[in-house]
Amino acid sequence: MDKRLEAGWAQRIAWSVLAVASFGLLVWVPFLYVAIRRRRRSDWGAFAAFLLYEVITLPWATTDQSDTGDPILGLVALVCVGMAVGMLLFAVFDRRQPRYAAAGQGPVPGHLQGPAHGHAGPVQGNPYLR
């Protein structure tokens, strides 16, 4: 059940921009994506926490009738969106693994080795890449 979800920096930044550009209204969407893909309890917990944040802060923001706004609501929104961005950039997605266990060793895809191709000795490396 240990399913990995790898993402490059472009995808991490795109999910973070979605959370920030929507002013926190869609902060739960990337966590739903991660929870569906990996199916871990911790991912579903993060999704539930950010959905709960949305369910609480949206009515809180619409019921405030003052002209100055609510500084507590602003602080909560900044902390939650900042935490979501930090999680999306550094904690949620797994780092990409090298394609080969020993990078730099073995045959290069598309490059044939062996006696028929000018090399002496047995063919080395992964036999499935030949």
CSV table of C-alpha atoms in Angstrom, one decimal:
chain,number,residue,atom,x,y,z
A,1,MET,CA,0.0,0.0,0.0
A,2,ASP,CA,3.1,2.2,-0.1
A,3,LYS,CA,2.2,4.0,-3.3
A,4,ARG,CA,4.6,6.7,-4.4
A,5,LEU,CA,3.4,9.9,-6.1
A,6,GLU,CA,6.3,11.6,-7.8
A,7,ALA,CA,6.1,15.2,-9.0
A,8,GLY,CA,8.6,17.6,-10.5
A,9,TRP,CA,9.0,21.2,-9.4
A,10,ALA,CA,6.7,22.5,-12.2
A,11,GLN,CA,3.8,20.3,-10.9
A,12,ARG,CA,4.4,21.3,-7.3
A,13,ILE,CA,4.5,25.0,-8.2
A,14,ALA,CA,1.3,24.7,-10.3
A,15,TRP,CA,-0.6,23.1,-7.4
A,16,SER,CA,0.7,25.8,-5.0
A,17,VAL,CA,-0.3,28.6,-7.4
A,18,LEU,CA,-3.8,27.1,-7.5
A,19,ALA,CA,-4.0,27.4,-3.7
A,20,VAL,CA,-2.7,31.0,-3.6
A,21,ALA,CA,-4.4,32.4,-6.7
A,22,SER,CA,-7.8,31.2,-5.6
A,23,PHE,CA,-7.3,33.1,-2.3
A,24,GLY,CA,-7.5,29.8,-0.4
A,25,LEU,CA,-10.9,28.8,-1.8
A,26,LEU,CA,-9.4,25.8,-3.7
A,27,VAL,CA,-6.7,24.9,-1.3
A,28,TRP,CA,-8.4,21.5,-0.7
A,29,VAL,CA,-8.2,20.4,-4.4
A,30,PRO,CA,-4.5,19.4,-4.6
A,31,PHE,CA,-4.9,17.4,-1.4
A,32,LEU,CA,-8.0,15.6,-2.9
A,33,TYR,CA,-5.8,14.7,-5.9
A,34,VAL,CA,-3.1,13.3,-3.7
A,35,ALA,CA,-5.5,11.4,-1.5
A,36,ILE,CA,-7.2,9.8,-4.5
A,37,ARG,CA,-3.9,8.8,-6.1
A,38,ARG,CA,-2.1,7.4,-3.0
A,39,ARG,CA,-5.0,6.3,-0.9
A,40,ARG,CA,-3.1,6.9,2.4
A,41,ARG,CA,-4.9,7.7,5.6
A,42,SER,CA,-2.6,10.7,6.2
A,43,ASP,CA,-3.5,12.1,2.7
A,44,TRP,CA,-7.2,11.8,3.4
A,45,GLY,CA,-6.6,13.5,6.8
A,46,ALA,CA,-4.9,16.4,5.1
A,47,PHE,CA,-7.7,16.7,2.6
A,48,ALA,CA,-10.3,16.6,5.4
A,49,ALA,CA,-8.4,19.3,7.4
A,50,PHE,CA,-8.2,21.7,4.5
A,51,LEU,CA,-11.9,21.0,3.5
A,52,LEU,CA,-12.8,21.7,7.2
A,53,TYR,CA,-10.8,25.0,6.9
A,54,GLU,CA,-12.8,25.9,3.9
A,55,VAL,CA,-16.2,25.0,5.4
A,56,ILE,CA,-15.4,27.1,8.5
A,57,THR,CA,-13.7,30.2,7.0
A,58,LEU,CA,-16.1,30.8,4.1
A,59,PRO,CA,-19.2,31.4,6.3
A,60,TRP,CA,-16.9,33.3,8.8
A,61,ALA,CA,-15.8,35.6,6.1
A,62,THR,CA,-19.3,36.3,4.7
A,63,THR,CA,-20.9,37.0,8.1
A,64,ASP,CA,-18.5,39.7,9.1
A,65,GLN,CA,-20.3,43.0,8.5
A,66,SER,CA,-17.5,45.4,9.6
A,67,ASP,CA,-15.7,47.6,7.1
A,68,THR,CA,-12.2,46.9,8.5
A,69,GLY,CA,-12.4,43.2,8.3
A,70,ASP,CA,-11.4,40.5,10.8
A,71,PRO,CA,-7.7,40.3,11.5
A,72,ILE,CA,-8.1,36.9,13.1
A,73,LEU,CA,-9.7,35.5,9.9
A,74,GLY,CA,-6.9,37.1,7.8
A,75,LEU,CA,-4.2,35.5,10.1
A,76,VAL,CA,-6.0,32.1,9.9
A,77,ALA,CA,-6.2,32.3,6.1
A,78,LEU,CA,-2.5,33.3,5.7
A,79,VAL,CA,-1.3,30.5,8.0
A,80,CYS,CA,-3.4,27.8,6.4
A,81,VAL,CA,-2.6,28.8,2.8
A,82,GLY,CA,1.1,29.2,3.8
A,83,MET,CA,1.0,25.7,5.4
A,84,ALA,CA,-0.6,24.2,2.3
A,85,VAL,CA,2.0,25.8,0.0
A,86,GLY,CA,4.8,24.5,2.2
A,87,MET,CA,3.3,21.0,2.2
A,88,LEU,CA,2.7,21.0,-1.5
A,89,LEU,CA,6.3,22.1,-2.3
A,90,PHE,CA,8.2,20.0,0.2
A,91,ALA,CA,6.2,17.3,2.0
A,92,VAL,CA,3.3,15.8,0.0
A,93,PHE,CA,4.9,14.7,-3.2
A,94,ASP,CA,7.8,12.1,-3.4
A,95,ARG,CA,11.1,13.0,-5.0
A,96,ARG,CA,11.8,11.6,-8.4
A,97,GLN,CA,14.0,8.5,-8.3
A,98,PRO,CA,16.7,7.9,-10.8
A,99,ARG,CA,15.6,5.7,-13.7
A,100,TYR,CA,18.3,3.1,-13.0
A,101,ALA,CA,19.4,1.9,-9.6
A,102,ALA,CA,23.0,2.7,-10.4
A,103,ALA,CA,22.8,5.9,-12.5
A,104,GLY,CA,25.6,6.1,-15.0
A,105,GLN,CA,26.2,2.3,-15.2
A,106,GLY,CA,24.8,-0.1,-17.7
A,107,PRO,CA,23.8,0.5,-21.3
A,108,VAL,CA,22.4,3.7,-22.7
A,109,PRO,CA,19.0,3.1,-24.3
A,110,GLY,CA,19.3,3.1,-28.0
A,111,HIS,CA,23.0,2.2,-27.9
A,112,LEU,CA,23.8,-1.4,-28.7
A,113,GLN,CA,26.7,-3.3,-27.3
A,114,GLY,CA,28.3,-6.6,-27.9
A,115,PRO,CA,30.6,-8.4,-30.4
A,116,ALA,CA,28.2,-7.7,-33.4
A,117,HIS,CA,28.5,-3.9,-32.8
A,118,GLY,CA,32.3,-3.5,-32.5
A,119,HIS,CA,32.6,-4.3,-28.8
A,120,ALA,CA,34.5,-7.3,-27.5
A,121,GLY,CA,33.1,-9.3,-24.6
A,122,PRO,CA,29.6,-10.1,-23.3
A,123,VAL,CA,26.7,-7.7,-23.4
A,124,GLN,CA,26.3,-6.0,-20.0
A,125,GLY,CA,23.5,-4.2,-18.4
A,126,ASN,CA,19.7,-4.7,-18.4
A,127,PRO,CA,18.7,-7.3,-21.0
A,128,TYR,CA,15.3,-5.7,-21.4
A,129,LEU,CA,16.8,-2.5,-22.8
A,130,ARG,CA,18.4,-4.2,-25.8
